[in-house]
PDB file of C-alpha atoms and ligand atoms in Angstrom:
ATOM      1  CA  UNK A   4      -0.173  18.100  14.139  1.00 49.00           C
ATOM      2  CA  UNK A   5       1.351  18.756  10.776  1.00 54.00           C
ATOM      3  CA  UNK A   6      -0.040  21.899   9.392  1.00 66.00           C
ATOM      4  CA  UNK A   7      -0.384  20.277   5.676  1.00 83.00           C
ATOM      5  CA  UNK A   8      -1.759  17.437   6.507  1.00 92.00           C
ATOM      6  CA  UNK A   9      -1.724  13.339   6.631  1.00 97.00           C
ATOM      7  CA  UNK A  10      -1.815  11.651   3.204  1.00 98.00           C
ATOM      8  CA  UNK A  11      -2.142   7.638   3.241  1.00 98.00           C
ATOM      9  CA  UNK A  12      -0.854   5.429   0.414  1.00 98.00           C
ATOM     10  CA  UNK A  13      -2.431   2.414   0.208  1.00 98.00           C
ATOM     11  CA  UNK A  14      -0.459   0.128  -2.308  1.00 98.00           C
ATOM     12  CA  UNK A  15      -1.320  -2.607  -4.593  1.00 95.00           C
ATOM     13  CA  UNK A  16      -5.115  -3.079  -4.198  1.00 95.00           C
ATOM     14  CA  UNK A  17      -6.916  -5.908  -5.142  1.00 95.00           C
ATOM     15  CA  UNK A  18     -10.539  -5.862  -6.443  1.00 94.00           C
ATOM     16  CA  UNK A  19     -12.117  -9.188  -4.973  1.00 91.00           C
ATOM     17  CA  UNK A  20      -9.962  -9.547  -2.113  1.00 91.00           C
ATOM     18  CA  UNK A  21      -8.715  -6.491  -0.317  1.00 92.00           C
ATOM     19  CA  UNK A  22     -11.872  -4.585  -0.726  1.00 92.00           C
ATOM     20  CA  UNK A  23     -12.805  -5.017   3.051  1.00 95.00           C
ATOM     21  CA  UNK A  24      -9.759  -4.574   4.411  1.00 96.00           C
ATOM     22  CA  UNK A  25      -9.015  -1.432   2.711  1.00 97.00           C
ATOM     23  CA  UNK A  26     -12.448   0.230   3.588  1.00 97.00           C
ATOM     24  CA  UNK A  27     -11.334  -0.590   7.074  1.00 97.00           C
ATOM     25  CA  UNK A  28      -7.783   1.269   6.301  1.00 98.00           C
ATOM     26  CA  UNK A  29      -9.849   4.105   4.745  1.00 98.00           C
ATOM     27  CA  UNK A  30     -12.174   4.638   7.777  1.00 98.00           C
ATOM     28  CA  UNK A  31      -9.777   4.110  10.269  1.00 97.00           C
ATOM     29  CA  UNK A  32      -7.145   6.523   8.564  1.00 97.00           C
ATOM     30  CA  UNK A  33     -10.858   9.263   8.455  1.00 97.00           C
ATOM     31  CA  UNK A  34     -11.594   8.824  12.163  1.00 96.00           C
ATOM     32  CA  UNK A  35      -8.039   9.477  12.899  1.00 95.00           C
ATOM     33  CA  UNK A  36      -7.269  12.481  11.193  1.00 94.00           C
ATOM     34  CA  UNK A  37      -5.721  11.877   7.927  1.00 96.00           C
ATOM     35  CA  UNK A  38      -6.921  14.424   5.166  1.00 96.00           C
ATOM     36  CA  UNK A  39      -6.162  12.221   1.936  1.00 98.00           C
ATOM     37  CA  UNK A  40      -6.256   8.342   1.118  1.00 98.00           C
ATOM     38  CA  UNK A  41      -4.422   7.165  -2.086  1.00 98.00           C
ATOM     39  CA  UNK A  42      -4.635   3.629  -3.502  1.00 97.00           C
ATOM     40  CA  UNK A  43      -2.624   2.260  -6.262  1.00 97.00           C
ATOM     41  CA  UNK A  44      -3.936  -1.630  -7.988  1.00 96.00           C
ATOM     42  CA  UNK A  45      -7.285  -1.990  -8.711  1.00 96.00           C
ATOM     43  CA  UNK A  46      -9.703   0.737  -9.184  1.00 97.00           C
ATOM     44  CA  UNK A  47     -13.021   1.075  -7.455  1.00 97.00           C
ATOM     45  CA  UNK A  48     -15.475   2.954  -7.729  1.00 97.00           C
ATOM     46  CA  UNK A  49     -17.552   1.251  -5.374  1.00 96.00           C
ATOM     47  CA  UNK A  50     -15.188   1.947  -2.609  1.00 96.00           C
ATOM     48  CA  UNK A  51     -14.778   5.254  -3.019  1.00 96.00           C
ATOM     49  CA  UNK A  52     -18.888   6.075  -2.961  1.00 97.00           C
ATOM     50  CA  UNK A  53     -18.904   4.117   0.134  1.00 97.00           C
ATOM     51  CA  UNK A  54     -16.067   6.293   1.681  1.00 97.00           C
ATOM     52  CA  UNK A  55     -17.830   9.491   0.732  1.00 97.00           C
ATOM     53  CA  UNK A  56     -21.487   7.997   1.973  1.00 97.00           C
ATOM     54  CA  UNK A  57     -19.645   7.815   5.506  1.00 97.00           C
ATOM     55  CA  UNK A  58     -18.958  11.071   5.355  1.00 97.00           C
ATOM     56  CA  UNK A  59     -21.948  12.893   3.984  1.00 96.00           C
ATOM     57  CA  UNK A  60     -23.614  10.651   6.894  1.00 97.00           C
ATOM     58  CA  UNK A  61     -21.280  11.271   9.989  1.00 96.00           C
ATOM     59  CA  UNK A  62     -19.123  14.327   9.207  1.00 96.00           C
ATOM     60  CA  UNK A  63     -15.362  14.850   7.959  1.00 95.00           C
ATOM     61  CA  UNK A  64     -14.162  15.523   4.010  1.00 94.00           C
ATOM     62  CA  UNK A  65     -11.285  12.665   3.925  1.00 97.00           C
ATOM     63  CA  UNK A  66     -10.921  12.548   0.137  1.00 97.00           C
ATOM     64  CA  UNK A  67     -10.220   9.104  -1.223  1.00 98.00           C
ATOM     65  CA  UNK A  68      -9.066   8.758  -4.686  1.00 98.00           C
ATOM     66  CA  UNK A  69      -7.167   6.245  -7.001  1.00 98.00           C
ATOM     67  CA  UNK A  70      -4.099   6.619  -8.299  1.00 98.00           C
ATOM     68  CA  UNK A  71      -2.373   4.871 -11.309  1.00 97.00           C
ATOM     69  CA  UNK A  72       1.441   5.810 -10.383  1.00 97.00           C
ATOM     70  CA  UNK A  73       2.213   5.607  -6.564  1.00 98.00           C
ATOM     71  CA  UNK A  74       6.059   5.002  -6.966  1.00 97.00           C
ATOM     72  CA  UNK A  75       6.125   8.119  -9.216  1.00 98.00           C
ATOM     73  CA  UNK A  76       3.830   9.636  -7.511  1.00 98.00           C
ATOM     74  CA  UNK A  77       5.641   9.009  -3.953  1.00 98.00           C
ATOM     75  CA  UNK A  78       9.171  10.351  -5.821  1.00 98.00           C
ATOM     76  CA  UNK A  79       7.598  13.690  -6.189  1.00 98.00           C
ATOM     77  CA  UNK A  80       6.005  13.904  -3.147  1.00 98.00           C
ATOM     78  CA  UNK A  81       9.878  13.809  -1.019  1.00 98.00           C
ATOM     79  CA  UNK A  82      11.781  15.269  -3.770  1.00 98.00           C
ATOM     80  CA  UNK A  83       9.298  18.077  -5.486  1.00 97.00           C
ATOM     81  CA  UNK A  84       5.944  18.102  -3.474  1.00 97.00           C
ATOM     82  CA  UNK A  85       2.455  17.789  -4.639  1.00 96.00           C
ATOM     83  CA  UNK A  86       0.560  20.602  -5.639  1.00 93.00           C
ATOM     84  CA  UNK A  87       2.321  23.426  -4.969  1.00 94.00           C
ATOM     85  CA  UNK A  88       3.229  22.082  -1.317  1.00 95.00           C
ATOM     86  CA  UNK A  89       6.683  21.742   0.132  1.00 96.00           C
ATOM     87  CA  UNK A  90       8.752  18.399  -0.520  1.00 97.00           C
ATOM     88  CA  UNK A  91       7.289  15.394   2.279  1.00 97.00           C
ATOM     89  CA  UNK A  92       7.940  13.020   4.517  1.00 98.00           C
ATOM     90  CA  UNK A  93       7.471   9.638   3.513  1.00 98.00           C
ATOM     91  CA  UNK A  94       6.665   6.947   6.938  1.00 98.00           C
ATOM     92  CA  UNK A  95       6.486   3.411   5.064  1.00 98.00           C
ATOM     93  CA  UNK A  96       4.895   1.236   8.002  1.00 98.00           C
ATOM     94  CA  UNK A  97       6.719  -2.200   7.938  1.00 98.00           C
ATOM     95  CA  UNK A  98       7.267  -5.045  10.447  1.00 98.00           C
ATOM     96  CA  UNK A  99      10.815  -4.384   9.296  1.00 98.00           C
ATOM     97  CA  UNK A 100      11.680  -1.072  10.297  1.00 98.00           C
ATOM     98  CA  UNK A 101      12.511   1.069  13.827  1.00 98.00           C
ATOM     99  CA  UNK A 102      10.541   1.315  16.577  1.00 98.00           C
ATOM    100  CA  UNK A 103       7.038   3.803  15.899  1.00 98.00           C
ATOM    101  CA  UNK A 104       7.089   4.445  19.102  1.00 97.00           C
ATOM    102  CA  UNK A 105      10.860   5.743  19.427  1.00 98.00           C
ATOM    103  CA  UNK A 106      11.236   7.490  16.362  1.00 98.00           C
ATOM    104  CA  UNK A 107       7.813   9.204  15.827  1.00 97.00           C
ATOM    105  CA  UNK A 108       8.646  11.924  17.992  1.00 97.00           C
ATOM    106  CA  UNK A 109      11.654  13.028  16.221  1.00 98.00           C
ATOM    107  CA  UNK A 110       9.836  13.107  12.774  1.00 98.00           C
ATOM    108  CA  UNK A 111       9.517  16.771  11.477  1.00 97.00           C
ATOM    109  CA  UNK A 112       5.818  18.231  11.811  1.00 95.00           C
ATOM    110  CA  UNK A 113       6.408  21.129   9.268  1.00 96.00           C
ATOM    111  CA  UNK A 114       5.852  19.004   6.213  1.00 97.00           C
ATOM    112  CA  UNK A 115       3.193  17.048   4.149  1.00 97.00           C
ATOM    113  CA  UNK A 116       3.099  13.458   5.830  1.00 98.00           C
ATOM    114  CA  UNK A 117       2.546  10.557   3.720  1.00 98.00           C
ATOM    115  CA  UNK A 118       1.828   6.919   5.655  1.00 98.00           C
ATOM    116  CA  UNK A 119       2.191   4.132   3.177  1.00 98.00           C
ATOM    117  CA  UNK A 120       0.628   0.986   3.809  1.00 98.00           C
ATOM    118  CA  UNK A 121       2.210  -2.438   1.998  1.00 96.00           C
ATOM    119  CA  UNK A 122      -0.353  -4.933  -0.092  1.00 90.00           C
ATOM    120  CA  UNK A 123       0.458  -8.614  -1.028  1.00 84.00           C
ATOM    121  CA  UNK A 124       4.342  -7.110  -2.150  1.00 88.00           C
ATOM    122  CA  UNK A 125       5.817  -4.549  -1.506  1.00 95.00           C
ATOM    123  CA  UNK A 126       8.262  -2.790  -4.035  1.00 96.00           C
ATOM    124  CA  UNK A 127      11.634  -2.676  -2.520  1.00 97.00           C
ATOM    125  CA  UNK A 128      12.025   0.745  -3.749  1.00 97.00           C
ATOM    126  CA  UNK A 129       9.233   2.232  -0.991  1.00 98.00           C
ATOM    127  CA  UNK A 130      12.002   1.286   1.745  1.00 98.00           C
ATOM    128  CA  UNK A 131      14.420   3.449  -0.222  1.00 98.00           C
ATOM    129  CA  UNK A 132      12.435   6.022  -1.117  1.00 98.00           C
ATOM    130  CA  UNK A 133      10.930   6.692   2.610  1.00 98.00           C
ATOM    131  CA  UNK A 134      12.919   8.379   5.075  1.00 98.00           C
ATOM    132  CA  UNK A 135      11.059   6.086   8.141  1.00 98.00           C
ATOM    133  CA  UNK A 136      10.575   2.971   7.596  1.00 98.00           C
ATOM    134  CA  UNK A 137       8.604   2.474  10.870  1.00 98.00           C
ATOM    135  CA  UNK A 138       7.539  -0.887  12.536  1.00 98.00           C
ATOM    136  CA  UNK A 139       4.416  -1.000  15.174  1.00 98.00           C
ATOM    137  CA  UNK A 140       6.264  -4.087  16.567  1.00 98.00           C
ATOM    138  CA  UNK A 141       8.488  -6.375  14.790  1.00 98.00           C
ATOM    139  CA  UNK A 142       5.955  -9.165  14.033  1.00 98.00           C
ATOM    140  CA  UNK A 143       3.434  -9.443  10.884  1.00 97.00           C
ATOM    141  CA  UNK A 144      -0.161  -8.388  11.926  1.00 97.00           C
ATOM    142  CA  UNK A 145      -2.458  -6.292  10.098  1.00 96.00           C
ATOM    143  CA  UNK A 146      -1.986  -2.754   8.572  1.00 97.00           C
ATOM    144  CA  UNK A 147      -5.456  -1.891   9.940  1.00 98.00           C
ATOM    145  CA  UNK A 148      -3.877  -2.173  13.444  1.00 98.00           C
ATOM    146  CA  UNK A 149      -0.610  -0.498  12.692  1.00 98.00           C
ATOM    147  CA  UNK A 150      -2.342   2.460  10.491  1.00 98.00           C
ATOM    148  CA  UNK A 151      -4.454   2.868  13.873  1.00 97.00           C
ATOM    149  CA  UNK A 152      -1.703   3.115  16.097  1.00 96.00           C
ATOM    150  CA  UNK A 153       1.021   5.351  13.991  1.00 97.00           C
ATOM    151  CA  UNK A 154      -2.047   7.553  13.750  1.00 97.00           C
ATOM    152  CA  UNK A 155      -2.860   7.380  17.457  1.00 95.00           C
ATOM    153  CA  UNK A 156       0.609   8.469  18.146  1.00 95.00           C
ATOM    154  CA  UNK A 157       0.781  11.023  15.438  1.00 96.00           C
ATOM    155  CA  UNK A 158      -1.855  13.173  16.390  1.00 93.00           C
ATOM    156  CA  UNK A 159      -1.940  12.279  20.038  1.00 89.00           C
ATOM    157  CA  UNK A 160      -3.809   9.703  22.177  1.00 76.00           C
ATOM    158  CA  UNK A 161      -7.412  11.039  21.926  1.00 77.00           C
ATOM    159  CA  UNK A 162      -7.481  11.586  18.124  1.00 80.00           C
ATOM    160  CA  UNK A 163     -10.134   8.811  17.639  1.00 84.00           C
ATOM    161  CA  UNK A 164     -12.268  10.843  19.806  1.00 85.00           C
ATOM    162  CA  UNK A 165     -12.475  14.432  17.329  1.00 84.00           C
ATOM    163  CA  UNK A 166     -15.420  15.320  16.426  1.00 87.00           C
ATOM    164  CA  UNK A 167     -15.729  15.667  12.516  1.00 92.00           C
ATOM    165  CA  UNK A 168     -18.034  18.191  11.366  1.00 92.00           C
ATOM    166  CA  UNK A 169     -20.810  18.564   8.692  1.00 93.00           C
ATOM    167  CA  UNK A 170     -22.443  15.019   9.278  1.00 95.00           C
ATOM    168  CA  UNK A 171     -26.034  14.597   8.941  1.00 96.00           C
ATOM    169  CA  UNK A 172     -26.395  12.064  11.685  1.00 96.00           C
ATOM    170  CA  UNK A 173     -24.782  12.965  14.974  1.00 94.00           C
ATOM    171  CA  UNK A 174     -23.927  10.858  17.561  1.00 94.00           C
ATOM    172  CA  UNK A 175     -24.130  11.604  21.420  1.00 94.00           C
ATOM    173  CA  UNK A 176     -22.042   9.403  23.188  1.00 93.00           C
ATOM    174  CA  UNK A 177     -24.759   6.845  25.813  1.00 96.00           C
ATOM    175  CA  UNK A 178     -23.939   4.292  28.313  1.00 96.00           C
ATOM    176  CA  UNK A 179     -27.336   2.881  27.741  1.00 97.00           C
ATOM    177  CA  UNK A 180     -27.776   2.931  23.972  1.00 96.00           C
ATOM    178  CA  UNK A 181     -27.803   4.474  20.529  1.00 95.00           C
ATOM    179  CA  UNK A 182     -28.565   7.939  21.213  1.00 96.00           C
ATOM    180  CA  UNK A 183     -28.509   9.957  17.517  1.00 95.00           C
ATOM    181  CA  UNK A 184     -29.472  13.284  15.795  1.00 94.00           C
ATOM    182  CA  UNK A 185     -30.610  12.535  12.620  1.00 93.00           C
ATOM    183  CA  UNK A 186     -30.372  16.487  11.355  1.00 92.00           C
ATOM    184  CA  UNK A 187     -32.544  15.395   7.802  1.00 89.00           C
ATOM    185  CA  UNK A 188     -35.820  14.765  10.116  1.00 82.00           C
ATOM    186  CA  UNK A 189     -35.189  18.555  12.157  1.00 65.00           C
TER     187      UNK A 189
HETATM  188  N1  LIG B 219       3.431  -9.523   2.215  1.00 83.66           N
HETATM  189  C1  LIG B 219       3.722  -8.151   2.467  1.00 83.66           C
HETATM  190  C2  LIG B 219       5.215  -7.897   2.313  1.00 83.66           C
HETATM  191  O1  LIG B 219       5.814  -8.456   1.412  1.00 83.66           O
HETATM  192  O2  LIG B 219       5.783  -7.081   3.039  1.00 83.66           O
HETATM  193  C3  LIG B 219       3.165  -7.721   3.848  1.00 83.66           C
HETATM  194  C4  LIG B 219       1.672  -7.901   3.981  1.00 83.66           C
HETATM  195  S1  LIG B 219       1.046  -7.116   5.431  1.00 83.66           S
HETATM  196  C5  LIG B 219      -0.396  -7.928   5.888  1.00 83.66           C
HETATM  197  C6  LIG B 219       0.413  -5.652   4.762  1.00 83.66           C
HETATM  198  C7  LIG B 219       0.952  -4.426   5.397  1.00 83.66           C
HETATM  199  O3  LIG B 219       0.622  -4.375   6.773  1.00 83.66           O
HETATM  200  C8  LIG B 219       2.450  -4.253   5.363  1.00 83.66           C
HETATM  201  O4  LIG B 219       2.953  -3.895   4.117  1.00 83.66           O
HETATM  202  C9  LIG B 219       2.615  -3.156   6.402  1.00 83.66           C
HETATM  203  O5  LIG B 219       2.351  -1.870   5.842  1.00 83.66           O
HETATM  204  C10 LIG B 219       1.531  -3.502   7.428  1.00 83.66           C
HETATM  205  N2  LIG B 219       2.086  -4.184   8.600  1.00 83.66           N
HETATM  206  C11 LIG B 219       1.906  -5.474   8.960  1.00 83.66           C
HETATM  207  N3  LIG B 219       2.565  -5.739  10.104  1.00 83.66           N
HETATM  208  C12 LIG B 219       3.166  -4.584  10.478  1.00 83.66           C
HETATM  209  C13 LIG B 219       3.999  -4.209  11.576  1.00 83.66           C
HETATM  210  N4  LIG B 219       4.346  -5.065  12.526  1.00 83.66           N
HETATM  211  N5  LIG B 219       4.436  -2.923  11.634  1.00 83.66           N
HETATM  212  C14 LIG B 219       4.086  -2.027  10.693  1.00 83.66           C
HETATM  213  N6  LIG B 219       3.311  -2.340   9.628  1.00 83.66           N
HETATM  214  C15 LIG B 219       2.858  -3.581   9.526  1.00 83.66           C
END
């Protein structure tokens, strides 16, 4: 596990049509692990409450936040760092690139990681800018699937079972049913 953390970069968001998909990216990227999700586009507000209601609910701190910049943003991220941490590395996942599952191994742990997930286009400059540009198979499917599996092999099969803290409803895991500690009625 890196020690600084998993950023994701979510680009070119569209209010009215990606806000499902990318609340899927944004839970999927908290259940796995990653500390920070960044989206560039639209703003919403909306989107963001919802991301933090999950949390105050069922546990974690993934912060979620917009941002107006991302190529500038992503420049300074592998060339400077971002506040105050060392210089990243920059995984653009793409049904174009090398094989996740070969080259994920042999990515450096000791750095801030950002993931960077495409939208309708993708600026040719991300493939320049990343060091990996990293395909979960060479076919077109859906980020949510390839964010869940980069992750999955990032942190190690069994990351989608951690157990993130501070929730006020906890679940205990039932064969039979919901079985759930709601902590606000103790
Ligand atoms: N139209 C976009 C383009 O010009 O590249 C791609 C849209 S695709 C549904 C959205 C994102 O899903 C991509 O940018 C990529 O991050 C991710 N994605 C889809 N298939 C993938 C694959 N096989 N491997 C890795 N990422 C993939």
């Amino acid at each position: 596990m890196s020690e600084h953390g998993v950023t994701i970069l979510r680009l070119g968001y569209r209010l009215g049509r990606d806000p499902r998909i990318t609340t899927h990216l944004a839970l999927v990227a908290r259940a796995l692990g990653a500390q920070r999700f960044l989206f560039s586009g639209d703003e919403d507000k909306k989107m963001q409450e919802n991301i933090s209601s999950v949390n105050q609910r069922f546990g974690g701190d993934m912060e979620i936040e917009h941002i107006k910049s991302p190529m500038a943003w992503l420049r300074r991220f592998v060339t400077q760092g971002i506040d105050g941490n060392p210089p990243g590395v920059a995984v653009h996942l793409t049904m174009y690139g090398a094989s996740f599952r070969e080259v994920t191994p042999t990515i450096r742990r000791d750095r801030p990681l950002v993931v960077i997930v495409g939208g309708a286009k993708v600026p040719s400059d991300v493939f320049h800018i990343s060091q990996y540009n990293l395909a979960v198979g060479n076919q077109p499917h859906s980020e949510v699937a390839a964010l869940a599996l980069f992750l999955d092999g990032w942190y190690g099969s069994g990351a989608i079972e951690r157990k993130l803290e501070g929730g006020e409803l906890i679940i205990n895991p039932s064969l039979t049913g919901k079985d759930v500690n709601d902590t606000r009625s103790a």
